[in-house]
mmCIF file of C-alpha atoms in Angstrom:
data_model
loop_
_atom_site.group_PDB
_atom_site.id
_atom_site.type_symbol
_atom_site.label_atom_id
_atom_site.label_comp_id
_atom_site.label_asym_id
_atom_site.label_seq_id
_atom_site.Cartn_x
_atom_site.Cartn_y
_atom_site.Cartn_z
ATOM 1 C CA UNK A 98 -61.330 11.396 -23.196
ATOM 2 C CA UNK A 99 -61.982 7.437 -23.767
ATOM 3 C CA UNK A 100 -65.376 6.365 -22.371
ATOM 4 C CA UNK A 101 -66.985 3.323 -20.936
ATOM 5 C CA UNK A 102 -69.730 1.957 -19.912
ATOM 6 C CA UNK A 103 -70.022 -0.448 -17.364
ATOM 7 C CA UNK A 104 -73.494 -1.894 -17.386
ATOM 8 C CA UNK A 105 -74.221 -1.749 -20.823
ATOM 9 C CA UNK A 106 -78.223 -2.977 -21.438
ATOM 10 C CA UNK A 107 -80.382 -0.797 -19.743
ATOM 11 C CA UNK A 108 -81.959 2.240 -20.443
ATOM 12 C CA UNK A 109 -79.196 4.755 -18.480
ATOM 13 C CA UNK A 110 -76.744 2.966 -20.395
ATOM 14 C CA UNK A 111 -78.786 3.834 -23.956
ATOM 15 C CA UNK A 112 -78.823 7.083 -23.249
ATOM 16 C CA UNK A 113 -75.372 7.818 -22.302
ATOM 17 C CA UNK A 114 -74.950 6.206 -25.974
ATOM 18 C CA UNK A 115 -77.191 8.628 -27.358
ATOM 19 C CA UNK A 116 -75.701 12.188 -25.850
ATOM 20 C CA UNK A 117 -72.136 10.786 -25.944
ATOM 21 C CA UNK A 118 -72.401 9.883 -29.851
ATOM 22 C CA UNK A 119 -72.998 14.164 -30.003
ATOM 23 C CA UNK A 120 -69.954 15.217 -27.346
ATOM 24 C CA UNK A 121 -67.324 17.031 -28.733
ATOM 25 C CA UNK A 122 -64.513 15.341 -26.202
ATOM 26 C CA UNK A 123 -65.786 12.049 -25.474
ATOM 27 C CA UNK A 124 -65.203 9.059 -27.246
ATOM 28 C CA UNK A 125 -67.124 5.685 -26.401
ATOM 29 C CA UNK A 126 -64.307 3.255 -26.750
ATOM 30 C CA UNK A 127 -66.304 0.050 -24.757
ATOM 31 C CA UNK A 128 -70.073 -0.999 -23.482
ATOM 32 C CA UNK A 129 -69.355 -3.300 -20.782
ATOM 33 C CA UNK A 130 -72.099 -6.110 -20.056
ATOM 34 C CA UNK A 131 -71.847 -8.726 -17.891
ATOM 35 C CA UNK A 132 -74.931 -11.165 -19.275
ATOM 36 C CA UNK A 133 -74.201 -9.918 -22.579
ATOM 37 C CA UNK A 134 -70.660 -9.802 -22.994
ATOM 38 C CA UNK A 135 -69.445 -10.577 -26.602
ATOM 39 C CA UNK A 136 -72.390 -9.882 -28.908
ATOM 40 C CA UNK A 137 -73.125 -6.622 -30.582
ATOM 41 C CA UNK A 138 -75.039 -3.953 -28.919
ATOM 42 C CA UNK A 139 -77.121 -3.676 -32.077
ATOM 43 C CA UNK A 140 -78.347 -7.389 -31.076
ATOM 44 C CA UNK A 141 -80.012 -5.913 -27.565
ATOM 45 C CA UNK A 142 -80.701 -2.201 -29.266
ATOM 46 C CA UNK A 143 -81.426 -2.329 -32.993
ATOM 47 C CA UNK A 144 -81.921 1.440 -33.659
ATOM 48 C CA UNK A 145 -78.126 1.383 -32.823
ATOM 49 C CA UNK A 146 -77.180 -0.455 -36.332
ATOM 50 C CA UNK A 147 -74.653 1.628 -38.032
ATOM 51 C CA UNK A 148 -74.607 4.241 -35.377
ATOM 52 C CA UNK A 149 -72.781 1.839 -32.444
ATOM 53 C CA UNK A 150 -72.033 -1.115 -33.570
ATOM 54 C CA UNK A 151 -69.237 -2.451 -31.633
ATOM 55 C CA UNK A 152 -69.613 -5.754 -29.556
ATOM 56 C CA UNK A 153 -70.313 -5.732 -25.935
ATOM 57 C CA UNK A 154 -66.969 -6.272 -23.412
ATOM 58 C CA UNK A 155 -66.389 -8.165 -20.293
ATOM 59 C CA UNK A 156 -65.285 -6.093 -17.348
ATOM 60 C CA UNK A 157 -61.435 -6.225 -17.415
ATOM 61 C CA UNK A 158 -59.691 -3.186 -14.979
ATOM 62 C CA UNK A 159 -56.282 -4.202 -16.454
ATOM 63 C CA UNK A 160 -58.022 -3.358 -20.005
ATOM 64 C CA UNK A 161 -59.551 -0.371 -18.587
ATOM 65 C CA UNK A 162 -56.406 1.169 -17.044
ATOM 66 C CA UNK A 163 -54.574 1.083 -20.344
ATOM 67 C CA UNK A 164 -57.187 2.585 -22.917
ATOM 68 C CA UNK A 165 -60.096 4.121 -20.982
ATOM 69 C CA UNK A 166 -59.877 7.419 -18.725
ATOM 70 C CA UNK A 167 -63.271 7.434 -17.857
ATOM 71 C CA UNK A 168 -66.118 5.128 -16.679
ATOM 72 C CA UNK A 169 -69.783 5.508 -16.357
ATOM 73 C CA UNK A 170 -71.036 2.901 -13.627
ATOM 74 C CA UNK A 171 -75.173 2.534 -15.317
ATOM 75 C CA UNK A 172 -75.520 -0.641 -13.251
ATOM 76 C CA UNK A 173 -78.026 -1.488 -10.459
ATOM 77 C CA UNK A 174 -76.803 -1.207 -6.595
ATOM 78 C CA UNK A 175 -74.677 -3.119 -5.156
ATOM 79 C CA UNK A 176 -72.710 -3.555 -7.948
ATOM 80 C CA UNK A 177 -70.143 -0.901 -8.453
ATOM 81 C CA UNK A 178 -69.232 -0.219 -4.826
ATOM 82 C CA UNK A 179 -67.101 -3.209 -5.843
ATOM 83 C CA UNK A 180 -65.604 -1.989 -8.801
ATOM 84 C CA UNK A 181 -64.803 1.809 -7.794
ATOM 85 C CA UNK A 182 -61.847 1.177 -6.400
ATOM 86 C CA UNK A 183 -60.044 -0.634 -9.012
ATOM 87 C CA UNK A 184 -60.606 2.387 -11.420
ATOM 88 C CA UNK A 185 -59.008 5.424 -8.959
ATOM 89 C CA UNK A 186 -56.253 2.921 -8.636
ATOM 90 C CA UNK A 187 -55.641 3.211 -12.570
ATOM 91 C CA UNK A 188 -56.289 6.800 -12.304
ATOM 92 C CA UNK A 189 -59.608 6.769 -14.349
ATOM 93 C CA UNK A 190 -62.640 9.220 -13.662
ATOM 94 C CA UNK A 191 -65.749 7.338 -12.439
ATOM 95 C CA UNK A 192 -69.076 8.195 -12.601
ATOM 96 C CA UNK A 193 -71.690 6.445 -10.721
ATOM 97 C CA UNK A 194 -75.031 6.627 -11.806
ATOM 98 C CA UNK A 195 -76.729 4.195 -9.199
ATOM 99 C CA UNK A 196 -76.939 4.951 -5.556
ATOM 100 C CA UNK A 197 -73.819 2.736 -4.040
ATOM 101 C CA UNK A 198 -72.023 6.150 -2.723
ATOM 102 C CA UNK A 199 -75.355 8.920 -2.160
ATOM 103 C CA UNK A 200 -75.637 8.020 1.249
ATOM 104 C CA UNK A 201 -73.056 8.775 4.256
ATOM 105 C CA UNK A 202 -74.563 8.396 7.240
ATOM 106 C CA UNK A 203 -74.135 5.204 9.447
ATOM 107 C CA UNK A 204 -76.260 2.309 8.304
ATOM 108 C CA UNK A 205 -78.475 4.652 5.967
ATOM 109 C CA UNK A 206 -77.592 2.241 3.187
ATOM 110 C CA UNK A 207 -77.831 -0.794 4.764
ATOM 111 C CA UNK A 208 -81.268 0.254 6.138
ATOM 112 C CA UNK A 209 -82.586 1.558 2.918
ATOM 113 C CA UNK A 210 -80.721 -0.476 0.232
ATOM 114 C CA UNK A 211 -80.622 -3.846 2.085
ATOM 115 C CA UNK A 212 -77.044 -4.461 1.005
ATOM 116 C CA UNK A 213 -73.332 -4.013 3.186
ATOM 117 C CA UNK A 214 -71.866 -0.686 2.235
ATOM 118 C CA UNK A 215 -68.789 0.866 0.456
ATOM 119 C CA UNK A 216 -65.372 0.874 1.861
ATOM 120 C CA UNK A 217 -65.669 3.950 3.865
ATOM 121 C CA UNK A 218 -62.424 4.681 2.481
ATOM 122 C CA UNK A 219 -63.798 4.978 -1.491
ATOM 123 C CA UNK A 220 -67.053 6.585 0.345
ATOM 124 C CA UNK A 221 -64.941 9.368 1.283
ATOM 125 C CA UNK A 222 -63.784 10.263 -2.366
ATOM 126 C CA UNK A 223 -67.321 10.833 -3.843
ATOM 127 C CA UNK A 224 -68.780 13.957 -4.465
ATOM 128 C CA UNK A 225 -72.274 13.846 -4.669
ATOM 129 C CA UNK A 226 -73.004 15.227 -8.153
ATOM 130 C CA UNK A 227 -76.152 17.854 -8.019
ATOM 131 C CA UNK A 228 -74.493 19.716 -10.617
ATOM 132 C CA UNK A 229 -76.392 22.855 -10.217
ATOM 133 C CA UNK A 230 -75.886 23.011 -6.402
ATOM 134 C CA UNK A 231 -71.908 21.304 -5.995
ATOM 135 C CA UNK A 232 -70.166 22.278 -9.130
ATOM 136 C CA UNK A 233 -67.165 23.696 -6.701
ATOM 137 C CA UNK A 234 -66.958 20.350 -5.334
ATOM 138 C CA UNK A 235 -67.787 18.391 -8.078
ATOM 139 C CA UNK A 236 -64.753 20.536 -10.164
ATOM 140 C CA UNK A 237 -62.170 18.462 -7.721
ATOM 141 C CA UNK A 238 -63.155 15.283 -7.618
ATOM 142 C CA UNK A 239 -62.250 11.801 -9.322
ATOM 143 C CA UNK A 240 -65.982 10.121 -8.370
ATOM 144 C CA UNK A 241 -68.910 11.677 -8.722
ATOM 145 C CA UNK A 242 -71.953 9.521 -6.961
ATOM 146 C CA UNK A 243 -74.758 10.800 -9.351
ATOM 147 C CA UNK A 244 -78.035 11.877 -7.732
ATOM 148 C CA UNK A 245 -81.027 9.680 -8.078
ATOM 149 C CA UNK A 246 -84.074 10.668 -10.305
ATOM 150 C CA UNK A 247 -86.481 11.923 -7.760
ATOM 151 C CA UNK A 248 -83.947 13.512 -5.773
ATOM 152 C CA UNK A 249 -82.616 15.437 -8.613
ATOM 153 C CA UNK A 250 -86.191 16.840 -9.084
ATOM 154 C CA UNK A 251 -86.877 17.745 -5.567
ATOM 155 C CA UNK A 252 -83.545 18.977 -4.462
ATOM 156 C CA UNK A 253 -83.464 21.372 -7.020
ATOM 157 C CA UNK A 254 -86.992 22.530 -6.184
ATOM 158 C CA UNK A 255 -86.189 23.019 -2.354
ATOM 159 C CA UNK A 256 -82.644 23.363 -1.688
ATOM 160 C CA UNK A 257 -82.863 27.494 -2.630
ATOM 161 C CA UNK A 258 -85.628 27.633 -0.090
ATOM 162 C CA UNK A 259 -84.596 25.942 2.912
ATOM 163 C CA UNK A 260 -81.544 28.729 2.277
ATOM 164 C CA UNK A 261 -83.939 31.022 3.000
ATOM 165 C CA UNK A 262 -85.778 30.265 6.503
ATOM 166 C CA UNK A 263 -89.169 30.869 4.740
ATOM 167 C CA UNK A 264 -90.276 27.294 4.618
ATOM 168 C CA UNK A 265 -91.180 25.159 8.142
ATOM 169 C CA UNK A 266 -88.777 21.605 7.783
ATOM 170 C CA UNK A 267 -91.351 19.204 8.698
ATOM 171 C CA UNK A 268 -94.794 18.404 6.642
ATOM 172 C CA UNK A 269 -93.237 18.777 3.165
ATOM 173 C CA UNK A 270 -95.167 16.214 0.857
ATOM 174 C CA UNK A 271 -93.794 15.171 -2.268
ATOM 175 C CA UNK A 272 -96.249 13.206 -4.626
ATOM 176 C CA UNK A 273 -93.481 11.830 -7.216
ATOM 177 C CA UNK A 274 -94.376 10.356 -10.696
ATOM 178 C CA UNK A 275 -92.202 8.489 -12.916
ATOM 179 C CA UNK A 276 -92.666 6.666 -16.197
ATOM 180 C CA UNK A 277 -91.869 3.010 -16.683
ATOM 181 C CA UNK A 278 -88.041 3.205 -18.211
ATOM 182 C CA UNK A 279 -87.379 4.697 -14.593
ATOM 183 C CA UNK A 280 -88.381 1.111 -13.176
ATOM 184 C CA UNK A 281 -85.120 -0.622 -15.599
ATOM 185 C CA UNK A 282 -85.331 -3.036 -18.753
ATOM 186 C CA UNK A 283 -85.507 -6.261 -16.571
ATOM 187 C CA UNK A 284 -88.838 -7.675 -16.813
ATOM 188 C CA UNK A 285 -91.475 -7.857 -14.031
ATOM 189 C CA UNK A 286 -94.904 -8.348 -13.294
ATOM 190 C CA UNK A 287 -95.302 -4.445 -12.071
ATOM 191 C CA UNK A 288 -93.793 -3.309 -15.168
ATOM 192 C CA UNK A 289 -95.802 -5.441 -17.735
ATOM 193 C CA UNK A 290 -97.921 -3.751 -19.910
ATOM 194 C CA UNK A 291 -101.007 -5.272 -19.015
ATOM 195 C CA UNK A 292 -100.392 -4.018 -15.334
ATOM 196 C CA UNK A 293 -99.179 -0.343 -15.890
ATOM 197 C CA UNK A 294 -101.441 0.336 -19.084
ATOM 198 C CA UNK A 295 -104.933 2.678 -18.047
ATOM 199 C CA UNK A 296 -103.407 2.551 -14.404
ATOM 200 C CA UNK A 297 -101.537 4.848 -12.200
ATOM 201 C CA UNK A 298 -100.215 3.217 -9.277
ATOM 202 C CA UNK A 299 -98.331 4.428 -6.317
ATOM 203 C CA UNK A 300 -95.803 2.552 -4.301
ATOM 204 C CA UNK A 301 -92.774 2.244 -1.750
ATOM 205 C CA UNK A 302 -95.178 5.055 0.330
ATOM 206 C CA UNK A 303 -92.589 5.949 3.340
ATOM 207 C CA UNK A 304 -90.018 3.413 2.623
ATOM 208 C CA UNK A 305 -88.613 4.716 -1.242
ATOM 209 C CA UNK A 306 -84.688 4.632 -0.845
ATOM 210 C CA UNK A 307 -84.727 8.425 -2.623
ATOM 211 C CA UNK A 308 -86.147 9.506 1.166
ATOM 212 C CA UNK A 309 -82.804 9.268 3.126
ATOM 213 C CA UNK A 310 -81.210 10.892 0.253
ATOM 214 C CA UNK A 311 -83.559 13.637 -0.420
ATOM 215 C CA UNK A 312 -83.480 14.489 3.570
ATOM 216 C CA UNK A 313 -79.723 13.887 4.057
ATOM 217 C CA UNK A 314 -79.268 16.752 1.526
ATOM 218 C CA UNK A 315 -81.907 19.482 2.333
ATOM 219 C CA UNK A 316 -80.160 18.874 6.092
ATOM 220 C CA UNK A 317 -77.242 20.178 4.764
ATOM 221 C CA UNK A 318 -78.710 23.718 4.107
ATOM 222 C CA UNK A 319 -81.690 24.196 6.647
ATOM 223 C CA UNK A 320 -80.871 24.975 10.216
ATOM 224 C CA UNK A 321 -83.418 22.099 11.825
ATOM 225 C CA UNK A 322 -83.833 18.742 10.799
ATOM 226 C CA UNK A 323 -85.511 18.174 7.767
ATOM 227 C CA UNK A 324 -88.122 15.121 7.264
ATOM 228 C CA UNK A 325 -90.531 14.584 4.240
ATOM 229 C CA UNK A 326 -93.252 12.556 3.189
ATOM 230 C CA UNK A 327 -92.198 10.772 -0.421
ATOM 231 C CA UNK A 328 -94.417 8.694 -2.192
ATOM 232 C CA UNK A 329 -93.810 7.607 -5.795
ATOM 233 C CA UNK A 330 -95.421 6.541 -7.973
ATOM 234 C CA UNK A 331 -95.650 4.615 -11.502
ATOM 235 C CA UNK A 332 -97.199 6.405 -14.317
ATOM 236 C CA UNK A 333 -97.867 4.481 -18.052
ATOM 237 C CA UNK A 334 -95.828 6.620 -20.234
ATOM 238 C CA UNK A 335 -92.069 5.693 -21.146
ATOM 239 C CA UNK A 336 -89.950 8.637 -19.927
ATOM 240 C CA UNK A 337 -90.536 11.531 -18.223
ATOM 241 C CA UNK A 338 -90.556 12.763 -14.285
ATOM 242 C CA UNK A 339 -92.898 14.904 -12.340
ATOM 243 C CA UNK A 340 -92.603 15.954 -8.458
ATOM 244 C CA UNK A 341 -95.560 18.027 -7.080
ATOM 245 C CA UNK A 342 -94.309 19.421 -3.896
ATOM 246 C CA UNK A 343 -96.025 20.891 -0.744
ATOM 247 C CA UNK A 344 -94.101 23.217 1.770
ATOM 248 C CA UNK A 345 -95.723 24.507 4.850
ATOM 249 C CA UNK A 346 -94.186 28.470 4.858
ATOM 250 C CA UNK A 347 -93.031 30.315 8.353
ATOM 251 C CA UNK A 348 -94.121 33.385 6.183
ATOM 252 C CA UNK A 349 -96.130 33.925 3.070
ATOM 253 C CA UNK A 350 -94.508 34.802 0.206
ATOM 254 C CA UNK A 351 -95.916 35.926 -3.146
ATOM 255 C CA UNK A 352 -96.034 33.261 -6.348
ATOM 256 C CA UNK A 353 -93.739 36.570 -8.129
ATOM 257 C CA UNK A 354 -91.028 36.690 -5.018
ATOM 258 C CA UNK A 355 -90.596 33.214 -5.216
ATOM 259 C CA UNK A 356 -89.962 33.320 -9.181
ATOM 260 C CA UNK A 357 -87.939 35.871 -8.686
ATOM 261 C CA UNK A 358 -85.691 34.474 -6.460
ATOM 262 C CA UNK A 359 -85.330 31.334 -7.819
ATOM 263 C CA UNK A 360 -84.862 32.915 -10.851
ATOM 264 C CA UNK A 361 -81.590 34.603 -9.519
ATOM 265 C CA UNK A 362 -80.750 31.572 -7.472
ATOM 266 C CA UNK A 363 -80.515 29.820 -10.924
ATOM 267 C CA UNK A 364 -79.407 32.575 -13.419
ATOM 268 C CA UNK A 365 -76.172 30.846 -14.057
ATOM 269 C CA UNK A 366 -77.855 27.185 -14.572
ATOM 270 C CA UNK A 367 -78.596 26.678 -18.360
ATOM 271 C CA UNK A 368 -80.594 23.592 -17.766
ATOM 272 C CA UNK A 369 -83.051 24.883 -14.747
ATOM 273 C CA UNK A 370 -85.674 26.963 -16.101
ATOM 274 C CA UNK A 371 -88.161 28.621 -13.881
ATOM 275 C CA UNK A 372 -91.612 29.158 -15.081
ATOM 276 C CA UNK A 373 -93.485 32.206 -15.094
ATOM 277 C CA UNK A 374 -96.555 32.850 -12.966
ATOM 278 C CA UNK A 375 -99.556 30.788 -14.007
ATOM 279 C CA UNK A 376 -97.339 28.307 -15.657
ATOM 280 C CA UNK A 377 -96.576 24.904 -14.446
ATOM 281 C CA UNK A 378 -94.665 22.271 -15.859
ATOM 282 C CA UNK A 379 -95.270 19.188 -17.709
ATOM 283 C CA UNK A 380 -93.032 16.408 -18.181
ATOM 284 C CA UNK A 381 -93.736 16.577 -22.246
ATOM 285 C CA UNK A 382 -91.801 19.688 -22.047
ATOM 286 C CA UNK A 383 -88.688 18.387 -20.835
ATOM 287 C CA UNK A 384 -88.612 15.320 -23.084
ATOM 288 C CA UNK A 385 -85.183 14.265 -23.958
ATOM 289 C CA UNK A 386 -83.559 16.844 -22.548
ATOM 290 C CA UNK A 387 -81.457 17.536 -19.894
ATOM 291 C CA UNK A 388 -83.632 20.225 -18.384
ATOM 292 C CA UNK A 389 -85.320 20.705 -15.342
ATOM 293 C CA UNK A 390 -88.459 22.840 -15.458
ATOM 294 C CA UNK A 391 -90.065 24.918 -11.979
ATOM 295 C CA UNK A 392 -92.560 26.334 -11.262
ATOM 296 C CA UNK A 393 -94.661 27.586 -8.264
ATOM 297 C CA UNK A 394 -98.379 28.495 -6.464
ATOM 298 C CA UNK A 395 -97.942 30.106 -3.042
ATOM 299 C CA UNK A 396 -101.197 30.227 -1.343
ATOM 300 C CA UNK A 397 -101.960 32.535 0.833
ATOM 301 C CA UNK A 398 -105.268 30.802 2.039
ATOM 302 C CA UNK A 399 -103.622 27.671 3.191
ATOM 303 C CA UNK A 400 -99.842 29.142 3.690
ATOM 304 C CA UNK A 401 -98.751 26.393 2.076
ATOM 305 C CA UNK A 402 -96.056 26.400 -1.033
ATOM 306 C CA UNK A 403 -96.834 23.585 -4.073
ATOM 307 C CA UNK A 404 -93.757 23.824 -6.186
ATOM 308 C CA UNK A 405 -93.593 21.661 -9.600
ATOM 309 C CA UNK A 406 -90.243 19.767 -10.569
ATOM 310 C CA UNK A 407 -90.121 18.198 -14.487
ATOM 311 C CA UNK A 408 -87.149 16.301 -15.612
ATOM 312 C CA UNK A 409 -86.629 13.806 -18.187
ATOM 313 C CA UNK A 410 -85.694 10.783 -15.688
ATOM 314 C CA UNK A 411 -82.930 9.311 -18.031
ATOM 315 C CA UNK A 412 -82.422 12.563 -19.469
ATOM 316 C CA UNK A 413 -81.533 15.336 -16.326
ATOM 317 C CA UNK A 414 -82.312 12.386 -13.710
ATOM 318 C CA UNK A 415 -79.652 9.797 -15.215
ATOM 319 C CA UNK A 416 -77.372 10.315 -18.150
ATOM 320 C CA UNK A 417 -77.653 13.973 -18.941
ATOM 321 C CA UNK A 418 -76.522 15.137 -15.363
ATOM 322 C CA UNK A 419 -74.003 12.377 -15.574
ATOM 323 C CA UNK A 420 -72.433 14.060 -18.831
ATOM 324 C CA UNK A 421 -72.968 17.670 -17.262
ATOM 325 C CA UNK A 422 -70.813 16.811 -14.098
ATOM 326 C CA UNK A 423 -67.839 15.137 -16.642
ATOM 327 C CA UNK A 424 -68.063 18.570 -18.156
ATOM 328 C CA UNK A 425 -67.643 20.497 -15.204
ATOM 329 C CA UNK A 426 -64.888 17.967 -14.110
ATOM 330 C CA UNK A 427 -62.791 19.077 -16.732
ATOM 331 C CA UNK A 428 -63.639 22.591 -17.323
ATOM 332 C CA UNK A 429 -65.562 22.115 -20.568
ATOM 333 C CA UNK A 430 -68.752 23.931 -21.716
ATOM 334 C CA UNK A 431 -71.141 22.921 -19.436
ATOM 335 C CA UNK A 432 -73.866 22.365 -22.224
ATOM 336 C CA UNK A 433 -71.397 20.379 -24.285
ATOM 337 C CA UNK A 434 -73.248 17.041 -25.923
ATOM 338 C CA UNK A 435 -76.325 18.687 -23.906
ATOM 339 C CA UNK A 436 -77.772 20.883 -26.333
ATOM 340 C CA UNK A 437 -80.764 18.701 -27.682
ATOM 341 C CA UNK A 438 -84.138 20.560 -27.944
ATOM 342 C CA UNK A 439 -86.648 18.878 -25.623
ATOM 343 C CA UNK A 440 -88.521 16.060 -28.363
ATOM 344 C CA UNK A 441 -92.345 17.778 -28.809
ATOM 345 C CA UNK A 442 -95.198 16.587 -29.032
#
């Protein structure tokens, strides 16, 4: 298939550069930048010399029908609710990797993402692209609406247990942490070095825009409403993702149950790994990858559940689920272009 990339200067965009360049059935045919339209790539990304050197495109849908037959949408909100449209028209696969299409409810993305909604007509056609969780769904579809970073993390740590009706739906507290490529390339006073250097700082408590989507998902498989308590927060290291979770249980259930059945739950997943007993996590060990790393601590003291979620946020949380849902889109190997061994130390 003939890629592009509509957004082409920040960091999702880089690393759809980077796992594409190894697919086996995807060629990168444009990089699409608005502010940056006409100079080389190399100019904005250097390490790209004589790897991707082609110059940067302006957004043309009559140039798009003709030679591309599949998009990647790595731009901010707002922006390619817009755009969508165009592309089904010209019968090209999209794939959105910012949150225009995650939510469906009435107003949810108004409310959270300050900004007038899709057509409900295009809203319709996305499948919401959780590989590990809708790959039946995700197998039909033209538009996937990629999951957000923190959602990815903490859907895949609770959706197999609000399946079961161990877990109570109310109390769950999820302490998120996120390194600084997660906040974008633009430059602000939160993300300069100075600020985020020696300092761990939490913020958006109770009003994150991952919340509606993290609850509007878990409602689809528990049988009462589902709220949680999300607060992020902004850690100084470049890449990398870490949810620590805690579940109130109905009933307890041992550390080894739980790994057990997650481990079936997942045995046909190659990129969710579930960690033994006594072993948790850490976001070094999912570096680069497209992996997402489990594992668990039911205590029986407090009956509460702390499960830990790892992903690479550009990795798993971004690009490499992006690339995982065009290969179940077309039937392909699921691991294909995915294979890279997590970078250590």
């Amino acid at each position: 298939m003939n890629a592009a990339i509509v957004g082409g200067t920040g960091y999702g965009a880089v690393e759809l550069i980077r796992l594409l360049k190894q697919h086996p059935s995807i060629q990168l045919n444009s990089v699409i930048s608005k502010s940056q339209s006409g100079t080389l790539i190399q100019d904005a990304y250097p390490h790209l010399q004589d790897i991707y050197s082609h110059t940067m495109d302006e957004y043309d849908i009559h140039t798009l029908g003709e030679e591309t037959d599949l998009v990647f949408f790595a731009t901010p909100a707002g922006v390619s609710k817009d755009l969508v449209s165009g592309c089904l028209d010209k019968g090209i696969t999209c794939v959105d990797l910012s949150g225009d299409f995650r939510l469906t409810g009435d107003g949810l993305y108004e409310t959270w993402y300050k900004k007038s909604p899709p057509e409900k007509s295009v809203q319709k056609k996305a499948t919401y692209g959780l590989t590990e969780i809708y790959r039946k769904e995700i197998k039909e579809t033209s538009l996937i609406s990629n999951p957000g970073c923190y959602p990815t993390a903490t859907l895949l740590a609770l959706m197999p247990l609000f399946k079961t009706n161990w877990a109570k739906e109310g109390g769950i507290v999820i302490d998120g942490k996120s390194g600084v490529s997660g906040a974008g390339r633009g430059m602000s006073l939160n993300t300069h070095f100075s600020e985020t250097n020696e300092s761990l700082k939490a913020y958006k408590p109770g009003t994150h825009q991952h919340i509606p989507e993290i609850e509007q998902f878990l409602n689809t498989v528990s049988e009462e409403e589902v709220t949680v308590t999300f607060t992020p927060h902004l850690v100084p290291m470049t890449r990398g993702l870490l949810c620590t979770i805690s579940v109130e249980m109905k009933e307890y259930q041992t550390t080894k149950d739980l790994i057990s059945y997650y481990e079936d739950f997942y045995k046909n997943d190659p990129f969710v790994r579930i960690r033994p007993e006594g072993k948790i996590p850490a976001t070094k060990e999912v570096y680069g990858s497209n992996f997402c790393d489990i594992g668990f601590y039911s205590d029986k003291r407090t009956g509460r559940l702390t499960i830990v979620s790892a992903i690479d946020n550009l990795g798993k949380g971004a690009a490499g689920q992006a690339i995982q849902n065009v290969n179940v889109m077309n039937g392909w190997e699921e691991t294909a272009g995915l294979g890279q061994v997590p970078v250590y130390p």
